[in-house]
PDB file of C-alpha atoms in Angstrom:
ATOM      1  CA  UNK A  36      91.590  47.839  62.725  1.00  0.00           C
ATOM      2  CA  UNK A  37      92.624  45.217  60.906  1.00  0.00           C
ATOM      3  CA  UNK A  38      89.502  43.266  61.049  1.00  0.00           C
ATOM      4  CA  UNK A  39      89.419  38.841  60.396  1.00  0.00           C
ATOM      5  CA  UNK A  40      86.635  36.749  60.088  1.00  0.00           C
ATOM      6  CA  UNK A  41      85.225  33.476  59.978  1.00  0.00           C
ATOM      7  CA  UNK A  42      82.369  32.330  59.945  1.00  0.00           C
ATOM      8  CA  UNK A  43      80.566  32.615  63.438  1.00  0.00           C
ATOM      9  CA  UNK A  44      84.496  33.922  64.663  1.00  0.00           C
ATOM     10  CA  UNK A  45      85.521  37.546  64.666  1.00  0.00           C
ATOM     11  CA  UNK A  46      88.431  39.292  65.594  1.00  0.00           C
ATOM     12  CA  UNK A  47      87.819  43.481  65.683  1.00  0.00           C
ATOM     13  CA  UNK A  48      90.037  46.500  67.927  1.00  0.00           C
ATOM     14  CA  UNK A  49      92.057  42.806  69.121  1.00  0.00           C
ATOM     15  CA  UNK A  50      88.546  42.025  71.023  1.00  0.00           C
ATOM     16  CA  UNK A  51      87.983  38.460  70.005  1.00  0.00           C
ATOM     17  CA  UNK A  52      83.615  37.669  69.416  1.00  0.00           C
ATOM     18  CA  UNK A  53      82.269  34.118  68.791  1.00  0.00           C
ATOM     19  CA  UNK A  54      78.920  34.282  67.408  1.00  0.00           C
ATOM     20  CA  UNK A  55      75.917  31.488  67.713  1.00  0.00           C
ATOM     21  CA  UNK A  56      75.376  30.375  64.061  1.00  0.00           C
ATOM     22  CA  UNK A  57      72.137  28.574  62.416  1.00  0.00           C
ATOM     23  CA  UNK A  58      71.248  27.679  59.468  1.00  0.00           C
ATOM     24  CA  UNK A  59      67.247  26.937  59.455  1.00  0.00           C
ATOM     25  CA  UNK A  60      66.802  25.079  62.708  1.00  0.00           C
ATOM     26  CA  UNK A  61      70.614  23.396  63.738  1.00  0.00           C
ATOM     27  CA  UNK A  62      72.468  26.002  65.091  1.00  0.00           C
ATOM     28  CA  UNK A  63      76.986  25.175  66.085  1.00  0.00           C
ATOM     29  CA  UNK A  64      79.438  28.246  67.512  1.00  0.00           C
ATOM     30  CA  UNK A  65      82.931  27.394  67.415  1.00  0.00           C
ATOM     31  CA  UNK A  66      85.452  25.777  69.273  1.00  0.00           C
ATOM     32  CA  UNK A  67      88.980  27.636  69.733  1.00  0.00           C
ATOM     33  CA  UNK A  68      91.922  25.658  71.527  1.00  0.00           C
ATOM     34  CA  UNK A  69      95.675  25.764  70.782  1.00  0.00           C
ATOM     35  CA  UNK A  70      96.945  22.024  70.939  1.00  0.00           C
ATOM     36  CA  UNK A  71      94.605  19.452  70.575  1.00  0.00           C
ATOM     37  CA  UNK A  72      93.819  16.278  71.890  1.00  0.00           C
ATOM     38  CA  UNK A  73      95.818  12.901  70.403  1.00  0.00           C
ATOM     39  CA  UNK A  74      92.689  10.634  70.669  1.00  0.00           C
ATOM     40  CA  UNK A  75      90.942  13.334  68.731  1.00  0.00           C
ATOM     41  CA  UNK A  76      93.258  13.130  65.680  1.00  0.00           C
ATOM     42  CA  UNK A  77      91.313  10.069  63.136  1.00  0.00           C
ATOM     43  CA  UNK A  78      93.311   7.105  61.805  1.00  0.00           C
ATOM     44  CA  UNK A  79      94.151   8.207  58.638  1.00  0.00           C
ATOM     45  CA  UNK A  80      92.672   4.445  56.717  1.00  0.00           C
ATOM     46  CA  UNK A  81      95.642   4.152  54.386  1.00  0.00           C
ATOM     47  CA  UNK A  82      98.178   3.803  57.331  1.00  0.00           C
ATOM     48  CA  UNK A  83      99.352   0.953  57.073  1.00  0.00           C
ATOM     49  CA  UNK A  84      99.698  -1.944  60.831  1.00  0.00           C
ATOM     50  CA  UNK A  85      97.419  -1.356  64.292  1.00  0.00           C
ATOM     51  CA  UNK A  86      98.625   2.087  64.876  1.00  0.00           C
ATOM     52  CA  UNK A  87      95.018   3.750  66.408  1.00  0.00           C
ATOM     53  CA  UNK A  88      95.994   7.517  65.906  1.00  0.00           C
ATOM     54  CA  UNK A  89      96.303   9.931  62.846  1.00  0.00           C
ATOM     55  CA  UNK A  90      99.044  12.389  62.503  1.00  0.00           C
ATOM     56  CA  UNK A  91      99.418  14.855  65.601  1.00  0.00           C
ATOM     57  CA  UNK A  92      98.998  18.461  65.397  1.00  0.00           C
ATOM     58  CA  UNK A  93     101.120  20.550  65.689  1.00  0.00           C
ATOM     59  CA  UNK A  94     100.751  22.441  68.778  1.00  0.00           C
ATOM     60  CA  UNK A  95     100.123  26.722  68.947  1.00  0.00           C
ATOM     61  CA  UNK A  96     100.694  27.464  72.301  1.00  0.00           C
ATOM     62  CA  UNK A  97     102.144  24.839  75.596  1.00  0.00           C
ATOM     63  CA  UNK A  98     102.147  25.776  78.717  1.00  0.00           C
ATOM     64  CA  UNK A  99     102.645  24.712  82.307  1.00  0.00           C
ATOM     65  CA  UNK A 100     102.392  25.597  85.448  1.00  0.00           C
ATOM     66  CA  UNK A 101     101.219  29.922  85.537  1.00  0.00           C
ATOM     67  CA  UNK A 102      98.071  31.398  86.182  1.00  0.00           C
ATOM     68  CA  UNK A 103      96.118  31.501  83.138  1.00  0.00           C
ATOM     69  CA  UNK A 104      93.563  34.741  82.849  1.00  0.00           C
ATOM     70  CA  UNK A 105      90.487  35.299  80.308  1.00  0.00           C
ATOM     71  CA  UNK A 106      88.383  38.704  80.494  1.00  0.00           C
ATOM     72  CA  UNK A 107      85.041  38.253  78.565  1.00  0.00           C
ATOM     73  CA  UNK A 108      81.713  38.858  78.705  1.00  0.00           C
ATOM     74  CA  UNK A 109      79.757  35.866  78.588  1.00  0.00           C
ATOM     75  CA  UNK A 110      76.549  34.923  76.587  1.00  0.00           C
ATOM     76  CA  UNK A 111      73.176  36.368  77.406  1.00  0.00           C
ATOM     77  CA  UNK A 112      71.205  33.504  77.228  1.00  0.00           C
ATOM     78  CA  UNK A 113      70.487  30.496  78.264  1.00  0.00           C
ATOM     79  CA  UNK A 114      70.641  26.501  75.323  1.00  0.00           C
ATOM     80  CA  UNK A 115      74.390  27.393  74.846  1.00  0.00           C
ATOM     81  CA  UNK A 116      77.769  27.638  76.903  1.00  0.00           C
ATOM     82  CA  UNK A 117      80.516  29.365  76.935  1.00  0.00           C
ATOM     83  CA  UNK A 118      84.202  27.743  79.019  1.00  0.00           C
ATOM     84  CA  UNK A 119      87.715  28.542  79.263  1.00  0.00           C
ATOM     85  CA  UNK A 120      89.266  25.765  80.360  1.00  0.00           C
ATOM     86  CA  UNK A 121      93.096  23.312  79.798  1.00  0.00           C
ATOM     87  CA  UNK A 122      93.267  20.324  78.403  1.00  0.00           C
ATOM     88  CA  UNK A 123      96.354  18.004  78.031  1.00  0.00           C
ATOM     89  CA  UNK A 124      97.236  16.437  74.279  1.00  0.00           C
ATOM     90  CA  UNK A 125      97.322  12.924  76.264  1.00  0.00           C
ATOM     91  CA  UNK A 126      95.566  12.913  79.237  1.00  0.00           C
ATOM     92  CA  UNK A 127      93.400   9.233  80.155  1.00  0.00           C
ATOM     93  CA  UNK A 128      96.831   7.935  78.544  1.00  0.00           C
ATOM     94  CA  UNK A 129      98.683   6.965  81.543  1.00  0.00           C
ATOM     95  CA  UNK A 130      98.267   5.610  84.714  1.00  0.00           C
ATOM     96  CA  UNK A 131      99.035   8.414  86.516  1.00  0.00           C
ATOM     97  CA  UNK A 132      97.208  11.533  85.880  1.00  0.00           C
ATOM     98  CA  UNK A 133      99.955  13.939  86.682  1.00  0.00           C
ATOM     99  CA  UNK A 134     102.015  12.136  83.138  1.00  0.00           C
ATOM    100  CA  UNK A 135      98.321  12.024  81.648  1.00  0.00           C
ATOM    101  CA  UNK A 136      97.217  15.328  82.771  1.00  0.00           C
ATOM    102  CA  UNK A 137      94.534  16.725  84.527  1.00  0.00           C
ATOM    103  CA  UNK A 138      91.772  18.579  82.547  1.00  0.00           C
ATOM    104  CA  UNK A 139      91.280  21.794  84.045  1.00  0.00           C
ATOM    105  CA  UNK A 140      87.540  23.618  84.303  1.00  0.00           C
ATOM    106  CA  UNK A 141      88.666  27.363  85.195  1.00  0.00           C
ATOM    107  CA  UNK A 142      85.312  28.384  84.598  1.00  0.00           C
ATOM    108  CA  UNK A 143      82.219  27.309  82.194  1.00  0.00           C
ATOM    109  CA  UNK A 144      78.870  29.888  82.897  1.00  0.00           C
ATOM    110  CA  UNK A 145      76.563  26.391  81.897  1.00  0.00           C
ATOM    111  CA  UNK A 146      74.593  26.831  84.868  1.00  0.00           C
ATOM    112  CA  UNK A 147      74.186  30.630  84.966  1.00  0.00           C
ATOM    113  CA  UNK A 148      70.852  31.481  83.206  1.00  0.00           C
ATOM    114  CA  UNK A 149      69.255  28.705  85.767  1.00  0.00           C
ATOM    115  CA  UNK A 150      70.521  29.406  88.692  1.00  0.00           C
ATOM    116  CA  UNK A 151      72.410  32.078  89.252  1.00  0.00           C
ATOM    117  CA  UNK A 152      76.490  29.592  89.401  1.00  0.00           C
ATOM    118  CA  UNK A 153      79.021  29.156  87.506  1.00  0.00           C
ATOM    119  CA  UNK A 154      81.460  25.995  86.827  1.00  0.00           C
ATOM    120  CA  UNK A 155      85.350  25.739  88.234  1.00  0.00           C
ATOM    121  CA  UNK A 156      87.087  22.278  88.668  1.00  0.00           C
ATOM    122  CA  UNK A 157      89.660  19.750  87.484  1.00  0.00           C
ATOM    123  CA  UNK A 158      88.540  16.138  86.322  1.00  0.00           C
ATOM    124  CA  UNK A 159      91.499  13.402  84.819  1.00  0.00           C
ATOM    125  CA  UNK A 160      91.923   9.621  83.516  1.00  0.00           C
ATOM    126  CA  UNK A 161      90.176  10.324  80.521  1.00  0.00           C
ATOM    127  CA  UNK A 162      86.641  10.099  79.391  1.00  0.00           C
ATOM    128  CA  UNK A 163      85.982   6.664  79.923  1.00  0.00           C
ATOM    129  CA  UNK A 164      85.525   3.791  83.300  1.00  0.00           C
ATOM    130  CA  UNK A 165      88.876   5.902  84.753  1.00  0.00           C
ATOM    131  CA  UNK A 166      87.598   9.296  84.331  1.00  0.00           C
ATOM    132  CA  UNK A 167      87.484  10.603  87.330  1.00  0.00           C
ATOM    133  CA  UNK A 168      86.145  13.840  88.649  1.00  0.00           C
ATOM    134  CA  UNK A 169      87.728  15.847  91.500  1.00  0.00           C
ATOM    135  CA  UNK A 170      83.948  17.320  92.653  1.00  0.00           C
ATOM    136  CA  UNK A 171      83.361  20.817  90.621  1.00  0.00           C
ATOM    137  CA  UNK A 172      83.033  24.149  92.932  1.00  0.00           C
ATOM    138  CA  UNK A 173      79.890  25.951  91.574  1.00  0.00           C
ATOM    139  CA  UNK A 174      80.219  29.681  92.352  1.00  0.00           C
ATOM    140  CA  UNK A 175      77.892  32.604  92.438  1.00  0.00           C
ATOM    141  CA  UNK A 176      77.606  35.053  89.946  1.00  0.00           C
ATOM    142  CA  UNK A 177      77.806  38.442  90.397  1.00  0.00           C
ATOM    143  CA  UNK A 178      77.711  41.319  87.187  1.00  0.00           C
ATOM    144  CA  UNK A 179      79.568  43.701  86.998  1.00  0.00           C
ATOM    145  CA  UNK A 180      78.997  47.361  85.659  1.00  0.00           C
ATOM    146  CA  UNK A 181      80.165  46.977  82.972  1.00  0.00           C
ATOM    147  CA  UNK A 182      80.232  43.217  81.792  1.00  0.00           C
ATOM    148  CA  UNK A 183      83.302  42.602  81.957  1.00  0.00           C
ATOM    149  CA  UNK A 184      84.783  39.834  83.725  1.00  0.00           C
ATOM    150  CA  UNK A 185      88.131  38.277  85.400  1.00  0.00           C
ATOM    151  CA  UNK A 186      88.195  34.250  85.234  1.00  0.00           C
ATOM    152  CA  UNK A 187      92.095  32.692  85.849  1.00  0.00           C
ATOM    153  CA  UNK A 188      93.288  29.636  87.652  1.00  0.00           C
ATOM    154  CA  UNK A 189      96.596  29.618  89.610  1.00  0.00           C
ATOM    155  CA  UNK A 190      98.361  26.377  88.510  1.00  0.00           C
ATOM    156  CA  UNK A 191     101.458  25.254  91.182  1.00  0.00           C
ATOM    157  CA  UNK A 192     103.277  22.318  92.013  1.00  0.00           C
ATOM    158  CA  UNK A 193     101.189  22.234  94.621  1.00  0.00           C
ATOM    159  CA  UNK A 194      97.455  22.637  93.343  1.00  0.00           C
ATOM    160  CA  UNK A 195      95.275  24.423  91.691  1.00  0.00           C
ATOM    161  CA  UNK A 196      94.015  27.702  93.155  1.00  0.00           C
ATOM    162  CA  UNK A 197      90.257  29.294  91.585  1.00  0.00           C
ATOM    163  CA  UNK A 198      89.444  32.899  90.573  1.00  0.00           C
ATOM    164  CA  UNK A 199      86.646  34.685  89.721  1.00  0.00           C
ATOM    165  CA  UNK A 200      86.930  38.674  89.188  1.00  0.00           C
ATOM    166  CA  UNK A 201      89.421  38.612  91.317  1.00  0.00           C
ATOM    167  CA  UNK A 202      88.229  36.883  94.422  1.00  0.00           C
ATOM    168  CA  UNK A 203      89.150  32.935  95.477  1.00  0.00           C
ATOM    169  CA  UNK A 204      86.437  31.079  94.573  1.00  0.00           C
ATOM    170  CA  UNK A 205      87.930  27.522  95.537  1.00  0.00           C
ATOM    171  CA  UNK A 206      91.155  25.162  94.837  1.00  0.00           C
ATOM    172  CA  UNK A 207      91.719  21.688  94.711  1.00  0.00           C
ATOM    173  CA  UNK A 208      95.062  20.978  96.531  1.00  0.00           C
ATOM    174  CA  UNK A 209      97.849  17.749  96.447  1.00  0.00           C
ATOM    175  CA  UNK A 210      97.068  15.367  97.426  1.00  0.00           C
ATOM    176  CA  UNK A 211      93.670  14.844  98.010  1.00  0.00           C
ATOM    177  CA  UNK A 212      93.587  16.291  94.230  1.00  0.00           C
ATOM    178  CA  UNK A 213      96.207  14.967  91.491  1.00  0.00           C
ATOM    179  CA  UNK A 214      98.096  17.490  89.960  1.00  0.00           C
ATOM    180  CA  UNK A 215      99.689  17.842  86.088  1.00  0.00           C
ATOM    181  CA  UNK A 216     103.709  17.624  85.849  1.00  0.00           C
ATOM    182  CA  UNK A 217     102.416  17.941  81.532  1.00  0.00           C
ATOM    183  CA  UNK A 218     102.316  20.803  79.629  1.00  0.00           C
ATOM    184  CA  UNK A 219      99.209  21.811  78.144  1.00  0.00           C
ATOM    185  CA  UNK A 220      96.784  24.206  75.756  1.00  0.00           C
ATOM    186  CA  UNK A 221      94.448  26.340  76.399  1.00  0.00           C
ATOM    187  CA  UNK A 222      90.959  26.129  75.176  1.00  0.00           C
ATOM    188  CA  UNK A 223      88.158  28.944  74.751  1.00  0.00           C
ATOM    189  CA  UNK A 224      84.860  27.200  73.520  1.00  0.00           C
ATOM    190  CA  UNK A 225      81.642  27.530  72.728  1.00  0.00           C
ATOM    191  CA  UNK A 226      78.457  24.545  72.224  1.00  0.00           C
ATOM    192  CA  UNK A 227      75.628  25.014  71.757  1.00  0.00           C
ATOM    193  CA  UNK A 228      73.456  21.989  74.010  1.00  0.00           C
ATOM    194  CA  UNK A 229      70.691  19.467  73.031  1.00  0.00           C
ATOM    195  CA  UNK A 230      73.192  17.908  70.597  1.00  0.00           C
ATOM    196  CA  UNK A 231      75.887  14.402  71.156  1.00  0.00           C
ATOM    197  CA  UNK A 232      79.038  13.055  70.087  1.00  0.00           C
ATOM    198  CA  UNK A 233      78.827   9.874  68.195  1.00  0.00           C
ATOM    199  CA  UNK A 234      81.456   8.340  66.979  1.00  0.00           C
ATOM    200  CA  UNK A 235      81.552   6.273  63.276  1.00  0.00           C
ATOM    201  CA  UNK A 236      83.658   3.290  62.744  1.00  0.00           C
ATOM    202  CA  UNK A 237      84.863   4.434  59.465  1.00  0.00           C
ATOM    203  CA  UNK A 238      87.803   2.266  57.545  1.00  0.00           C
ATOM    204  CA  UNK A 239      89.084   2.366  61.525  1.00  0.00           C
ATOM    205  CA  UNK A 240      88.497   6.000  61.194  1.00  0.00           C
ATOM    206  CA  UNK A 241      86.254   6.839  65.065  1.00  0.00           C
ATOM    207  CA  UNK A 242      85.451  10.268  63.041  1.00  0.00           C
ATOM    208  CA  UNK A 243      82.903  11.838  65.102  1.00  0.00           C
ATOM    209  CA  UNK A 244      79.708  12.686  63.791  1.00  0.00           C
ATOM    210  CA  UNK A 245      77.157  15.539  65.951  1.00  0.00           C
ATOM    211  CA  UNK A 246      73.477  13.880  66.619  1.00  0.00           C
ATOM    212  CA  UNK A 247      70.092  15.256  68.563  1.00  0.00           C
ATOM    213  CA  UNK A 248      68.138  17.983  68.445  1.00  0.00           C
ATOM    214  CA  UNK A 249      69.048  21.955  69.919  1.00  0.00           C
ATOM    215  CA  UNK A 250      67.380  22.513  72.346  1.00  0.00           C
ATOM    216  CA  UNK A 251      64.116  24.745  72.816  1.00  0.00           C
ATOM    217  CA  UNK A 252      65.717  27.572  74.633  1.00  0.00           C
ATOM    218  CA  UNK A 253      68.016  27.835  71.675  1.00  0.00           C
ATOM    219  CA  UNK A 254      65.588  29.456  68.909  1.00  0.00           C
ATOM    220  CA  UNK A 255      65.912  32.439  71.346  1.00  0.00           C
ATOM    221  CA  UNK A 256      68.303  32.562  72.382  1.00  0.00           C
ATOM    222  CA  UNK A 257      69.963  33.275  68.742  1.00  0.00           C
ATOM    223  CA  UNK A 258      71.044  35.935  68.429  1.00  0.00           C
ATOM    224  CA  UNK A 259      74.082  36.057  71.207  1.00  0.00           C
ATOM    225  CA  UNK A 260      77.913  35.698  71.197  1.00  0.00           C
ATOM    226  CA  UNK A 261      80.756  35.317  73.723  1.00  0.00           C
ATOM    227  CA  UNK A 262      83.212  38.220  73.450  1.00  0.00           C
ATOM    228  CA  UNK A 263      86.776  37.789  74.959  1.00  0.00           C
ATOM    229  CA  UNK A 264      89.361  40.911  74.937  1.00  0.00           C
ATOM    230  CA  UNK A 265      92.601  39.049  75.889  1.00  0.00           C
ATOM    231  CA  UNK A 266      93.336  34.706  77.190  1.00  0.00           C
ATOM    232  CA  UNK A 267      97.506  35.465  79.552  1.00  0.00           C
ATOM    233  CA  UNK A 268      99.668  33.482  81.335  1.00  0.00           C
ATOM    234  CA  UNK A 269     101.824  34.551  83.767  1.00  0.00           C
ATOM    235  CA  UNK A 270     104.599  32.156  84.358  1.00  0.00           C
ATOM    236  CA  UNK A 271     105.521  31.634  88.113  1.00  0.00           C
ATOM    237  CA  UNK A 272     107.917  33.398  90.092  1.00  0.00           C
TER     238      UNK A 272
END
């Protein structure tokens, strides 16, 4: 069967593998998404006027409401983590999060190897002083016989219901939790720990640069991988 490979990313037999990359004492890993956050597009230094954002990237897939699910095998070691989540291009850009969007974290495994927990939950208001987090759920990680896991969220006008391997693990419902009424994109991401983003003002572009040092766990974690069988979106009936 055909195989497509880029650095740290491989698709074989319709399965996606994101591999940890090591260059000397530095580590990195892939971050895949079907759309982009408007604020992530740096301003073109040659642009005229005051508009602070660059040209928006054309989204590959945007959707609203329905059931979102991933089938995956999680990384085997600490030092980095995998996540499956939804994001809105303009999160934090509207005073009402229903119209600015809600970050929906369907699965984050950064606590799996430290206290046997998986995380899910929502946040809104952007990532500055107006950022609000409703309170994420930390539910017990339970291994399966074949190592494959299903993580999903049922996003409706009434709220968000989170599932892991067919079991409900949490719900965040209106009106206590705002519900996004805008199309959002999907992210399948990994992140090596110990690095932070510093924003430089090169020509007013606000270019993000990674700084920091890798955590010690990465050296014993390498090599490791995050494997995805599928991501599916089911419309509401």
